[in-house]
Coordinates of C-alpha atoms in Angstrom, one line a residue:
Chain A
M30 CA 122.4 134.1 98.5
L31 CA 123.2 130.9 96.5
W32 CA 125.8 129.8 99.1
E33 CA 123.3 130.5 101.9
T34 CA 120.8 128.4 100.0
I35 CA 123.2 125.5 99.6
K36 CA 124.1 125.7 103.3
L37 CA 120.4 125.7 104.2
A38 CA 119.8 122.7 101.9
V39 CA 122.6 120.7 103.5
Q40 CA 121.3 121.6 107.0
A41 CA 117.8 120.5 106.0
I42 CA 119.1 117.2 104.6
F43 CA 121.1 116.3 107.7
R44 CA 118.3 117.3 110.0
N45 CA 116.6 114.2 108.7
A46 CA 119.8 112.2 108.1
L47 CA 118.2 108.7 108.1
R48 CA 115.3 109.7 105.9
S49 CA 117.6 111.5 103.5
F50 CA 119.9 108.4 103.3
L51 CA 117.0 106.1 102.5
T52 CA 115.8 108.6 99.9
V53 CA 119.0 108.7 98.0
L54 CA 119.5 104.9 98.1
G55 CA 117.8 104.6 94.7
I56 CA 120.3 107.1 93.3
V57 CA 123.2 105.4 95.0
I58 CA 122.3 102.0 93.6
G59 CA 121.6 103.5 90.2
V60 CA 124.9 105.4 89.9
A61 CA 126.9 102.6 91.5
A62 CA 125.4 100.0 89.1
V63 CA 126.0 102.1 86.0
I64 CA 129.6 102.8 86.9
A65 CA 130.3 99.2 87.9
M66 CA 128.7 97.8 84.8
V67 CA 130.4 100.1 82.4
I68 CA 133.9 99.8 84.0
V69 CA 133.7 96.0 84.2
G70 CA 132.3 95.9 80.7
Q71 CA 135.1 98.1 79.3
G72 CA 137.6 95.9 81.3
S73 CA 136.4 92.7 79.6
A74 CA 136.3 94.4 76.2
Q75 CA 139.9 95.4 76.8
Q76 CA 140.7 91.8 77.9
V77 CA 139.2 90.5 74.7
T78 CA 141.3 92.9 72.7
S79 CA 144.5 91.9 74.4
D80 CA 143.6 88.2 74.2
V81 CA 143.1 88.6 70.5
E82 CA 146.5 90.2 70.2
K83 CA 148.0 87.3 72.2
L84 CA 146.6 84.9 69.6
G85 CA 149.4 86.2 67.5
S86 CA 149.4 84.4 64.2
N87 CA 145.9 83.9 63.1
V88 CA 144.0 80.8 63.8
L89 CA 141.2 79.4 61.6
M90 CA 138.9 76.6 62.8
V91 CA 137.1 74.5 60.2
M92 CA 134.0 72.4 61.0
P93 CA 131.6 70.5 58.9
G94 CA 128.1 72.0 58.7
Q95 CA 126.8 75.3 57.5
D96 CA 126.6 77.1 60.8
A97 CA 129.3 77.2 63.4
F98 CA 126.7 76.6 66.1
E99 CA 125.2 73.6 64.3
G100 CA 128.5 72.1 63.4
G101 CA 130.3 69.3 65.3
P102 CA 128.8 65.9 66.0
G103 CA 125.2 66.9 65.3
T104 CA 125.6 67.9 61.7
T105 CA 124.4 65.9 58.8
D106 CA 127.1 67.2 56.5
P107 CA 130.0 64.8 55.9
P108 CA 132.8 65.0 58.5
F109 CA 136.5 65.6 57.6
S110 CA 139.1 62.9 57.7
L111 CA 142.7 62.9 58.7
A112 CA 143.5 62.9 55.0
D113 CA 141.5 66.1 54.4
N114 CA 143.5 67.7 57.3
N115 CA 146.8 66.7 55.9
A116 CA 145.8 67.8 52.4
V117 CA 145.0 71.3 53.7
E118 CA 148.4 71.5 55.4
R119 CA 150.2 70.1 52.4
E120 CA 148.4 72.0 49.6
L121 CA 147.9 75.4 51.1
S122 CA 151.1 77.3 51.4
F123 CA 149.6 79.8 53.9
V124 CA 148.6 77.1 56.3
D125 CA 151.6 76.6 58.7
I126 CA 150.1 73.9 60.8
A127 CA 146.8 71.9 60.5
A128 CA 145.9 69.9 63.6
P129 CA 143.1 67.3 63.2
I130 CA 140.7 67.2 66.1
A131 CA 137.9 64.8 67.1
A132 CA 136.3 65.5 70.4
S133 CA 133.4 64.5 72.7
R134 CA 132.3 65.0 76.3
A135 CA 133.0 62.1 78.7
R136 CA 133.8 61.3 82.3
V137 CA 137.4 60.7 83.3
V138 CA 137.9 58.7 86.4
F139 CA 140.9 58.3 88.7
G140 CA 140.5 56.5 92.0
N141 CA 137.6 58.2 93.8
E142 CA 137.8 61.3 91.8
N143 CA 136.1 61.9 88.5
R144 CA 135.3 64.8 86.2
R145 CA 133.3 65.3 83.1
T146 CA 135.4 67.0 80.5
D147 CA 136.3 67.3 76.8
I148 CA 138.0 64.3 75.4
V149 CA 140.1 65.4 72.5
G150 CA 141.8 63.2 69.9
T151 CA 144.6 64.9 68.0
D152 CA 148.3 64.7 67.4
N153 CA 151.4 66.7 68.3
R154 CA 150.5 69.4 65.8
Y155 CA 147.8 70.7 68.1
F156 CA 150.4 71.6 70.8
A157 CA 152.2 73.8 68.3
A158 CA 149.1 75.3 66.6
A159 CA 147.3 76.2 69.8
D160 CA 150.4 77.1 71.8
W161 CA 150.1 74.4 74.5
E162 CA 153.3 74.0 76.5
I163 CA 154.1 70.8 78.4
E164 CA 154.4 71.5 82.1
R165 CA 155.5 68.1 83.1
G166 CA 156.0 64.8 81.1
R167 CA 156.0 64.8 77.3
V168 CA 154.0 65.0 74.1
F169 CA 153.0 61.9 72.2
E170 CA 155.6 59.6 70.6
P171 CA 155.1 59.0 66.8
S172 CA 154.6 55.3 67.6
E173 CA 151.8 56.1 70.0
I174 CA 150.1 58.2 67.4
Q175 CA 150.6 55.6 64.7
S176 CA 149.2 52.7 66.6
G177 CA 146.7 54.6 68.7
R178 CA 148.2 53.8 72.1
P179 CA 146.1 54.5 75.3
V180 CA 148.1 57.5 76.5
C181 CA 146.9 61.0 77.4
V182 CA 148.0 64.5 78.3
L183 CA 145.9 66.4 80.8
G184 CA 144.7 69.9 80.9
E185 CA 145.4 71.8 84.2
T186 CA 141.9 71.7 85.4
V187 CA 141.6 67.9 85.0
R188 CA 145.0 67.3 86.5
D189 CA 144.1 69.4 89.5
S190 CA 140.7 67.9 90.1
L191 CA 141.9 64.3 89.7
F192 CA 145.4 64.4 91.2
G193 CA 145.6 67.6 93.4
N194 CA 149.2 67.7 94.5
A195 CA 150.2 64.2 93.4
N196 CA 152.3 63.5 90.4
P197 CA 150.0 62.2 87.7
I198 CA 152.7 60.9 85.3
G199 CA 152.5 57.2 84.8
E200 CA 149.1 56.9 86.5
T201 CA 146.2 55.3 84.7
V202 CA 142.9 57.1 84.3
R203 CA 139.7 55.6 82.9
I204 CA 137.6 57.2 80.2
K205 CA 134.5 55.1 79.4
A206 CA 136.0 51.6 78.8
L207 CA 139.5 52.9 78.1
S208 CA 142.3 52.8 80.5
C209 CA 144.7 55.4 79.6
T210 CA 148.2 56.2 80.9
V211 CA 149.0 59.8 81.7
I212 CA 152.2 60.9 80.0
G213 CA 152.1 64.6 80.6
H214 CA 150.1 67.7 81.4
V215 CA 150.1 71.2 80.0
K216 CA 150.5 74.7 81.4
S217 CA 147.4 76.5 82.3
K218 CA 145.9 79.2 80.0
G219 CA 143.3 80.2 82.6
A220 CA 139.8 81.3 81.8
S221 CA 139.0 82.4 78.3
T222 CA 137.9 85.9 77.7
F223 CA 134.3 84.8 78.2
G224 CA 134.8 82.9 81.3
S225 CA 135.0 79.3 79.9
D226 CA 137.7 77.2 81.3
Q227 CA 140.3 76.6 78.6
D228 CA 142.2 74.0 80.7
D229 CA 139.3 71.5 81.0
F230 CA 140.3 68.7 78.6
V231 CA 142.1 65.4 78.1
L232 CA 144.2 65.0 75.0
M233 CA 145.0 61.6 73.4
P234 CA 146.2 60.4 70.0
L235 CA 143.6 60.8 67.3
K236 CA 143.6 57.2 66.4
T237 CA 143.0 56.2 70.1
F238 CA 140.1 58.5 70.3
Q239 CA 138.6 57.4 66.9
R240 CA 138.8 53.7 67.8
R241 CA 138.2 53.6 71.5
I242 CA 136.0 56.5 72.2
A243 CA 134.1 57.7 69.1
G244 CA 134.0 54.4 67.1
N245 CA 134.4 56.2 63.8
P246 CA 137.3 57.7 61.7
D247 CA 135.9 61.2 61.7
V248 CA 137.8 64.4 62.2
T249 CA 135.3 67.0 63.6
M250 CA 137.5 70.0 63.4
M251 CA 140.6 71.2 61.7
Y252 CA 142.6 73.7 63.8
L253 CA 144.8 75.7 61.5
S254 CA 147.6 78.1 62.2
I255 CA 147.8 80.6 59.4
S256 CA 151.0 82.3 58.2
D257 CA 151.1 85.9 59.2
R258 CA 152.3 86.9 55.8
I259 CA 148.8 86.6 54.4
E260 CA 145.7 88.7 55.2
A261 CA 143.1 86.8 57.2
A262 CA 140.4 87.4 54.7
R263 CA 142.4 86.1 51.8
A264 CA 143.5 83.1 53.8
Q265 CA 139.9 82.3 54.6
E266 CA 138.9 82.7 50.9
G267 CA 141.7 80.4 49.7
L268 CA 140.8 77.8 52.3
E269 CA 137.2 77.9 51.3
R270 CA 137.9 77.5 47.7
F271 CA 140.2 74.6 48.4
L272 CA 137.6 72.8 50.6
R273 CA 134.8 73.3 48.1
D274 CA 137.0 71.6 45.6
L275 CA 138.0 68.9 48.0
R276 CA 134.4 68.2 49.0
R277 CA 133.2 68.5 45.4
I278 CA 130.6 71.2 46.1
G279 CA 129.0 72.4 42.9
P280 CA 129.1 76.1 42.0
R281 CA 125.4 76.7 42.9
E282 CA 125.6 74.8 46.2
D283 CA 126.3 76.3 49.6
D284 CA 129.4 75.5 51.6
D285 CA 128.8 72.4 53.8
F286 CA 131.5 73.5 56.2
T287 CA 132.2 76.6 58.3
V288 CA 135.4 78.4 58.7
M289 CA 135.7 80.4 61.9
D290 CA 138.3 83.1 62.4
M291 CA 139.3 83.3 66.0
K292 CA 140.0 87.0 65.8
Q293 CA 136.6 87.4 64.1
I294 CA 134.9 85.5 66.9
A295 CA 136.7 87.5 69.5
T296 CA 135.6 90.7 67.8
M297 CA 132.0 89.5 67.6
L298 CA 132.1 88.6 71.2
T299 CA 133.4 92.0 72.1
G300 CA 130.3 93.3 70.3
I301 CA 128.1 91.0 72.5
T302 CA 129.9 92.3 75.6
D303 CA 129.2 95.9 74.5
V304 CA 125.5 95.1 73.9
L305 CA 125.3 93.4 77.3
T306 CA 127.0 96.3 79.0
G307 CA 124.6 98.6 77.3
L308 CA 121.6 96.7 78.3
L309 CA 122.7 96.3 81.9
S310 CA 123.5 100.0 82.1
A311 CA 120.1 100.8 80.8
V312 CA 118.5 98.7 83.5
A313 CA 120.7 100.5 86.0
A314 CA 119.7 103.8 84.6
V315 CA 116.0 102.8 85.2
S316 CA 116.9 102.6 88.9
L317 CA 118.2 106.2 88.7
I318 CA 114.7 107.2 87.5
V319 CA 113.1 105.2 90.3
G320 CA 115.6 106.9 92.7
G321 CA 114.5 110.3 91.3
I322 CA 110.8 109.4 92.0
G323 CA 111.9 108.6 95.6
I324 CA 113.5 112.1 95.8
M325 CA 110.4 113.7 94.4
N326 CA 108.3 111.9 97.0
I327 CA 110.4 112.9 99.9
M328 CA 110.6 116.5 98.7
L329 CA 106.8 116.7 98.5
V330 CA 106.7 115.4 102.1
S331 CA 109.3 118.0 103.0
V332 CA 107.4 120.8 101.3
T333 CA 104.2 119.8 103.2
E334 CA 106.0 119.5 106.5
R335 CA 107.6 122.9 106.1
T336 CA 104.6 124.7 104.9
R337 CA 104.8 127.1 107.8
E338 CA 108.5 127.8 107.1
I339 CA 107.6 128.5 103.5
G340 CA 104.8 130.9 104.8
I341 CA 107.3 132.7 107.0
R342 CA 109.8 133.1 104.2
L343 CA 107.2 134.4 101.9
A344 CA 105.8 136.8 104.5
I345 CA 109.2 138.3 105.2
G346 CA 109.8 139.0 101.6
A347 CA 111.0 135.9 99.8
Q348 CA 109.9 135.8 96.2
A349 CA 108.4 132.7 94.6
R350 CA 111.6 132.2 92.6
Q351 CA 113.7 132.1 95.8
V352 CA 111.5 129.6 97.5
M353 CA 111.6 127.5 94.3
T354 CA 115.4 127.7 94.2
Q355 CA 115.7 126.7 97.8
F356 CA 113.8 123.5 97.4
L357 CA 115.3 122.8 94.0
I358 CA 118.8 123.1 95.4
E359 CA 117.8 120.9 98.3
A360 CA 116.7 118.2 95.8
I361 CA 119.9 118.6 93.7
V362 CA 122.1 118.5 96.8
L363 CA 120.3 115.4 97.9
S364 CA 120.7 113.6 94.6
L365 CA 124.3 114.8 94.3
I366 CA 125.1 113.3 97.7
G367 CA 123.5 110.1 96.4
G368 CA 125.6 110.4 93.3
L369 CA 128.7 110.8 95.3
I370 CA 128.1 107.8 97.4
G371 CA 127.1 105.9 94.3
V372 CA 130.4 106.8 92.5
V373 CA 132.5 105.6 95.5
L374 CA 130.4 102.4 95.8
G375 CA 130.4 101.9 92.0
L376 CA 134.2 102.2 91.8
A377 CA 134.5 99.7 94.7
L378 CA 132.2 97.3 93.0
A379 CA 134.1 97.7 89.7
V380 CA 137.3 96.8 91.5
L381 CA 135.7 93.7 93.1
G382 CA 134.0 92.7 89.8
S383 CA 137.1 93.2 87.7
N384 CA 139.0 91.0 90.2
A385 CA 136.3 88.3 90.2
L386 CA 136.0 88.2 86.4
N387 CA 139.8 88.4 86.1
V388 CA 139.6 91.5 83.8
P389 CA 141.7 94.6 84.1
F390 CA 140.2 97.4 86.2
T391 CA 139.9 100.4 83.9
P392 CA 138.5 103.4 85.7
D393 CA 136.9 105.8 83.3
I394 CA 136.6 109.4 84.5
G395 CA 134.0 110.0 81.7
I396 CA 131.5 107.6 83.0
V397 CA 132.0 108.8 86.5
L398 CA 131.3 112.4 85.5
L399 CA 128.4 111.3 83.4
A400 CA 126.8 109.3 86.2
F401 CA 127.3 112.3 88.5
A402 CA 125.9 114.8 86.1
F403 CA 122.9 112.4 85.5
S404 CA 122.2 112.3 89.2
A405 CA 122.2 116.1 89.3
A406 CA 119.8 116.1 86.4
V407 CA 117.6 113.7 88.3
G408 CA 117.6 116.2 91.2
V409 CA 116.5 119.0 88.8
V410 CA 113.8 117.0 87.0
F411 CA 112.3 115.4 90.1
G412 CA 112.8 118.3 92.4
F413 CA 111.1 120.7 90.0
F414 CA 107.5 119.7 90.8
P415 CA 107.8 119.8 94.6
A416 CA 109.8 123.1 94.4
R417 CA 107.1 124.6 92.3
R418 CA 104.4 123.5 94.7
A419 CA 106.4 125.3 97.5
A420 CA 106.8 128.4 95.4
R421 CA 103.2 128.7 94.6
M422 CA 102.0 128.6 98.2
D423 CA 99.9 131.4 99.5
P424 CA 101.7 133.0 102.5
I425 CA 98.4 133.5 104.4
E426 CA 97.3 129.9 103.9
A427 CA 100.8 128.6 104.7
L428 CA 101.0 130.5 107.9
R429 CA 97.6 129.4 109.1
R430 CA 98.6 125.7 108.6
E431 CA 99.6 123.9 111.7
Chain B
M3 CA 114.2 158.1 113.0
A4 CA 111.1 160.0 114.1
D5 CA 110.2 161.1 110.6
R6 CA 111.1 158.5 107.9
S7 CA 108.5 159.7 105.4
A8 CA 109.8 161.2 102.2
T9 CA 106.4 162.5 101.1
P10 CA 103.7 164.4 103.0
G11 CA 100.4 162.7 103.6
P12 CA 99.5 159.4 105.4
L13 CA 101.9 156.5 105.2
I14 CA 99.0 154.1 104.6
A15 CA 95.9 155.1 102.8
L16 CA 93.1 152.6 101.9
R17 CA 90.6 154.2 99.5
G18 CA 87.4 152.2 98.9
I19 CA 89.1 148.9 99.6
S20 CA 87.0 145.7 99.2
R21 CA 88.2 142.2 99.6
I22 CA 85.6 139.7 98.2
Y23 CA 86.0 135.9 98.4
G24 CA 84.0 133.7 96.1
A25 CA 81.3 135.0 93.7
G26 CA 77.6 135.2 93.2
E27 CA 75.4 133.6 95.9
T28 CA 78.4 132.5 98.0
E29 CA 80.2 135.8 97.8
V30 CA 81.8 136.9 101.1
R31 CA 82.7 140.6 101.6
A32 CA 85.5 140.4 104.1
L33 CA 86.3 144.1 103.5
D34 CA 83.5 146.3 102.3
D35 CA 84.5 149.6 100.8
V36 CA 86.9 150.6 103.6
D37 CA 88.6 153.9 103.8
L38 CA 91.4 154.2 106.3
S39 CA 94.5 156.4 106.7
I40 CA 97.4 155.8 109.1
D41 CA 100.1 158.3 109.6
D42 CA 103.8 157.7 110.0
G43 CA 104.6 157.0 113.7
E44 CA 101.1 156.0 114.7
F45 CA 100.3 153.0 116.9
V46 CA 97.0 151.7 115.7
A47 CA 95.0 148.8 117.2
I48 CA 92.3 147.1 115.2
M49 CA 89.6 145.2 117.1
G50 CA 86.3 143.5 116.2
P51 CA 84.4 140.3 116.6
S52 CA 85.6 137.3 114.6
G53 CA 84.6 137.6 111.0
S54 CA 84.6 141.3 111.2
G55 CA 87.4 141.5 108.6
K56 CA 90.2 142.7 110.9
S57 CA 92.5 139.9 109.8
T58 CA 91.8 140.6 106.1
A59 CA 92.5 144.3 106.7
M60 CA 95.8 143.3 108.3
N61 CA 96.7 141.0 105.3
V62 CA 95.8 143.7 102.8
I63 CA 97.8 146.4 104.7
G64 CA 100.7 143.9 105.1
C65 CA 100.6 143.2 101.3
L66 CA 100.1 139.5 101.9
D67 CA 96.8 139.8 100.1
A68 CA 95.6 142.1 97.3
P69 CA 92.3 143.9 97.5
T70 CA 89.6 143.0 95.0
R71 CA 88.7 146.6 94.5
G72 CA 89.9 150.0 95.6
D73 CA 93.3 151.7 95.9
Y74 CA 96.0 151.2 98.5
L75 CA 98.5 154.0 98.6
F76 CA 101.6 153.1 100.5
D77 CA 103.7 156.2 101.1
G78 CA 101.9 157.7 98.2
V79 CA 102.4 154.8 95.8
N80 CA 99.4 152.7 94.7
V81 CA 100.3 149.1 95.6
A82 CA 96.8 147.6 95.1
R83 CA 97.5 146.0 91.7
L84 CA 101.1 144.8 92.3
S85 CA 102.0 141.3 91.4
R86 CA 102.8 138.6 93.9
D87 CA 106.5 139.1 93.6
Q88 CA 106.3 142.9 93.7
R89 CA 104.3 142.6 96.9
A90 CA 107.1 140.3 98.3
L91 CA 109.6 143.0 97.5
L92 CA 107.5 145.5 99.3
R93 CA 107.2 143.3 102.4
R94 CA 110.9 142.7 102.2
H95 CA 111.9 146.3 102.2
Y96 CA 109.2 148.2 104.1
L97 CA 107.2 145.8 106.3
G98 CA 107.8 143.7 109.4
F99 CA 105.5 141.0 110.7
I100 CA 104.7 139.7 114.2
F101 CA 102.4 136.7 114.4
Q102 CA 100.3 135.2 117.2
G103 CA 102.2 131.9 117.0
Y104 CA 105.6 133.6 116.8
N105 CA 106.4 131.6 113.6
L106 CA 110.1 131.2 114.3
L107 CA 112.0 128.6 112.4
P108 CA 112.5 125.6 114.8
R109 CA 116.0 124.2 115.5
T110 CA 117.4 127.6 114.3
S111 CA 119.0 130.0 116.7
A112 CA 117.4 133.3 117.6
L113 CA 120.2 135.1 115.8
H114 CA 119.6 133.1 112.6
N115 CA 115.9 133.7 112.8
V116 CA 116.4 137.4 113.0
E117 CA 118.9 137.2 110.2
L118 CA 116.4 135.5 107.9
P119 CA 114.8 138.6 106.3
L120 CA 118.2 140.2 105.9
I121 CA 119.4 137.2 103.8
Y122 CA 116.6 138.1 101.4
K123 CA 117.6 141.7 101.6
G124 CA 121.0 140.6 100.3
L125 CA 123.1 141.8 103.2
G126 CA 126.5 140.2 103.7
R127 CA 127.3 137.9 106.6
A128 CA 128.9 140.5 108.8
A129 CA 126.3 143.2 108.2
R130 CA 123.5 140.7 108.8
R131 CA 125.0 139.5 112.1
D132 CA 125.4 143.1 113.2
A133 CA 121.9 144.2 112.3
A134 CA 120.4 141.1 113.9
L135 CA 122.3 141.5 117.1
R136 CA 121.2 145.2 117.3
A137 CA 117.6 144.2 116.8
L138 CA 117.9 141.5 119.5
A139 CA 119.5 144.1 121.8
K140 CA 116.5 146.4 121.3
V141 CA 114.1 143.7 122.6
G142 CA 116.6 142.8 125.4
L143 CA 117.6 139.4 124.2
A144 CA 121.2 140.1 123.0
E145 CA 122.6 137.5 125.4
R146 CA 120.1 134.8 124.2
S147 CA 121.1 135.1 120.6
H148 CA 122.4 131.5 120.3
H149 CA 119.4 129.9 121.9
D150 CA 116.9 127.8 119.9
P151 CA 113.3 128.9 120.1
S152 CA 112.6 125.7 122.1
E153 CA 114.9 127.0 124.8
L154 CA 113.1 130.3 125.2
S155 CA 109.8 131.2 127.0
G156 CA 106.8 132.3 125.0
G157 CA 107.5 135.9 125.7
Q158 CA 111.1 135.6 124.7
Q159 CA 110.1 133.8 121.5
Q160 CA 107.8 136.7 120.7
R161 CA 110.5 139.2 121.4
V162 CA 112.8 137.3 119.0
A163 CA 109.9 137.6 116.4
I164 CA 109.8 141.3 117.1
A165 CA 113.5 141.6 116.6
R166 CA 113.1 139.7 113.3
A167 CA 110.4 142.2 112.3
L168 CA 112.7 145.1 113.2
A169 CA 115.9 143.8 111.7
G170 CA 115.1 144.9 108.2
N171 CA 114.4 148.5 109.4
P172 CA 110.8 148.5 108.2
R173 CA 108.4 151.5 107.8
V174 CA 105.6 149.6 109.4
V175 CA 105.3 146.7 111.8
L176 CA 102.2 144.6 111.5
A177 CA 101.3 142.6 114.6
D178 CA 98.6 140.0 114.4
E179 CA 97.4 139.1 117.9
P180 CA 100.9 139.4 119.2
T181 CA 99.8 138.5 122.8
G182 CA 97.3 135.8 121.8
N183 CA 99.4 132.9 123.0
L184 CA 100.9 134.7 126.1
D185 CA 99.8 134.9 129.7
S186 CA 99.0 138.4 131.1
H187 CA 102.5 139.0 132.6
M188 CA 104.2 138.2 129.3
S189 CA 101.6 140.1 127.3
V190 CA 102.4 143.2 129.2
E191 CA 106.1 142.6 128.6
I192 CA 105.5 142.4 124.8
M193 CA 103.2 145.4 124.7
E194 CA 105.7 147.5 126.6
V195 CA 108.4 146.6 124.0
L196 CA 106.1 147.6 121.2
R197 CA 105.0 150.9 122.9
D198 CA 108.7 151.6 123.6
L199 CA 109.6 151.1 119.9
N200 CA 106.7 153.4 118.9
H201 CA 107.6 156.1 121.3
R202 CA 111.4 156.1 121.1
E203 CA 111.9 155.2 117.5
G204 CA 108.7 156.5 116.0
L205 CA 108.0 153.0 114.6
T206 CA 104.5 152.8 112.9
I207 CA 102.7 149.8 114.4
V208 CA 99.4 148.3 113.2
M209 CA 98.1 145.6 115.6
V210 CA 95.1 143.3 115.5
T211 CA 93.9 142.2 118.9
H212 CA 90.8 141.1 120.7
E213 CA 92.0 142.2 124.1
E214 CA 90.9 145.6 125.3
D215 CA 93.9 145.8 127.7
M216 CA 96.3 145.3 124.8
A217 CA 94.5 147.7 122.5
A218 CA 94.9 150.3 125.3
Y219 CA 98.6 150.5 124.6
A220 CA 97.9 151.9 121.1
D221 CA 97.1 155.6 120.4
R222 CA 94.2 154.9 118.2
L223 CA 91.5 152.2 118.1
I224 CA 89.7 151.0 115.0
W225 CA 86.6 148.9 115.6
M226 CA 85.5 146.7 112.7
V227 CA 82.1 145.0 112.2
D228 CA 81.1 143.1 109.0
G229 CA 83.9 144.3 106.9
R230 CA 83.4 147.9 107.7
I231 CA 85.0 150.4 110.1
E232 CA 82.4 151.2 112.7
R233 CA 84.4 153.3 115.0
D234 CA 87.8 155.0 114.7
A235 CA 88.9 157.0 117.7
P236 CA 91.9 157.8 119.9
T237 CA 92.3 155.6 122.9
K238 CA 92.1 156.9 126.4
R239 CA 95.9 156.8 126.6
A240 CA 96.2 159.1 123.6
A241 CA 93.4 161.4 124.7

């Protein structure tokens, strides 16, 4: 009997194939969206985790200002100096490398090409601390750093957009009023976990930047590579104590600088990714409900259209429950078909999305089953009312209806 | 097959049956205190002007409707107060229906149409097919079993409907204006099938009609007016 009913439902659905397809479109989109969102979201979370692991020894970034997002050039708190940076490296045993950084946005021009990018003043310690490898050319000479020579090392994105296939070494680029000789470029790191381009910068000696670009002796960030023999939290604590001392902050005053732990940031951003994934999935789930209403609508139409059939079935001995089951199963089969198409489409979208965002494709059978089960539940919930209407029909009335 | 009754007495007995629609001022008595007995193996025609209650009588006898008052003994069992679902079971196992408009499922083969009541009876695939083919053979349509209703003439469609009514091996077949949509040639064809089933298999048939010619195929004619039985007599054929 159940098998008969399912066969009957499938027949009824394919009798109106186009209408059925349009009806299940809402479910298809809902299921596909949920699956794609969740899989891509999980992929990026996994990407973050592996990126964090790749950071290896921990990195701390120190900026003036009480809040990481208010720090940098805009803050009113006193900046650091090269001396501060060197004191940190010298005095704190757990700081392996401290790289001073001063940076601003500016346009870099070569011939007809130009690009707005991050101009970063630093020294060779930054290559080591941030793991930048020279692809071609060389790092700065001590004399270039000492005297603030106009030389620069390009990030891959800048190199590519200014020089394309040409060799940039020895060429001169212009940054504001500064003519600067390209002495090298570094290997690409690709997009960061969150899509920002890590290769979009020009490096030059700190002194060159301070004198020719910024016009002040400030260091706006210290980039620290921390020994892996110390716990991140203890390193941060030690660093904070040292900096409060160095900057003469009274015991009742707040820090006027911010220490950011890269791993901590990555973890926080994973949290943001999770929240975003959750929100987008919730939106997608709403479309499942909209899809369910579509199914209810079309099932009501179907019940009305097939009033006579219902009358016949009741007359020859179908019980209310059986008519109810018939239409309920039809609604469930309908939404399961939608769910199935949605699963296939969602997986396809997840593959495309993972490729586009450069995150690993991590198919998750759990979410596929969940979405599928949810679409069946939609069929039950939204098929119930039309099915009950069919079951409650009076056979005499139903047979009289044209 | 001549005598299927397990208990003596009439197969159908209506005792003081009333079917009242509405209440108070607007009350309509479609059946008004009707007494009627039909024996196993009878072929009864019910006639009457429109609004006389013949269709209501048919619905009550066919357990599609429940009477407002009175007792309905079907094979000795009072079925007047059964629930909707219990009446459905009664229809499923003991009654067959033939309608004026055939009421076959469209885009469904004759065979599947005839199998339909057997699905609800819970028969397996093979048994269903068997019984349906036998029923189609009885109405002379065995070779058309795979045709859709749209590919059959009106008379053939009605014969499929008869086969559907017969397939479940019912105690009574109820025919509501079975020739109403048919021309006289096809009407005769249908009536001969029904009379044949009655004579040869002893099938009890209750038929509503408004055509004297068709009623003449029955053994007994009941004439209704205003919800009451005005005349109840054997037809000329029977006499």
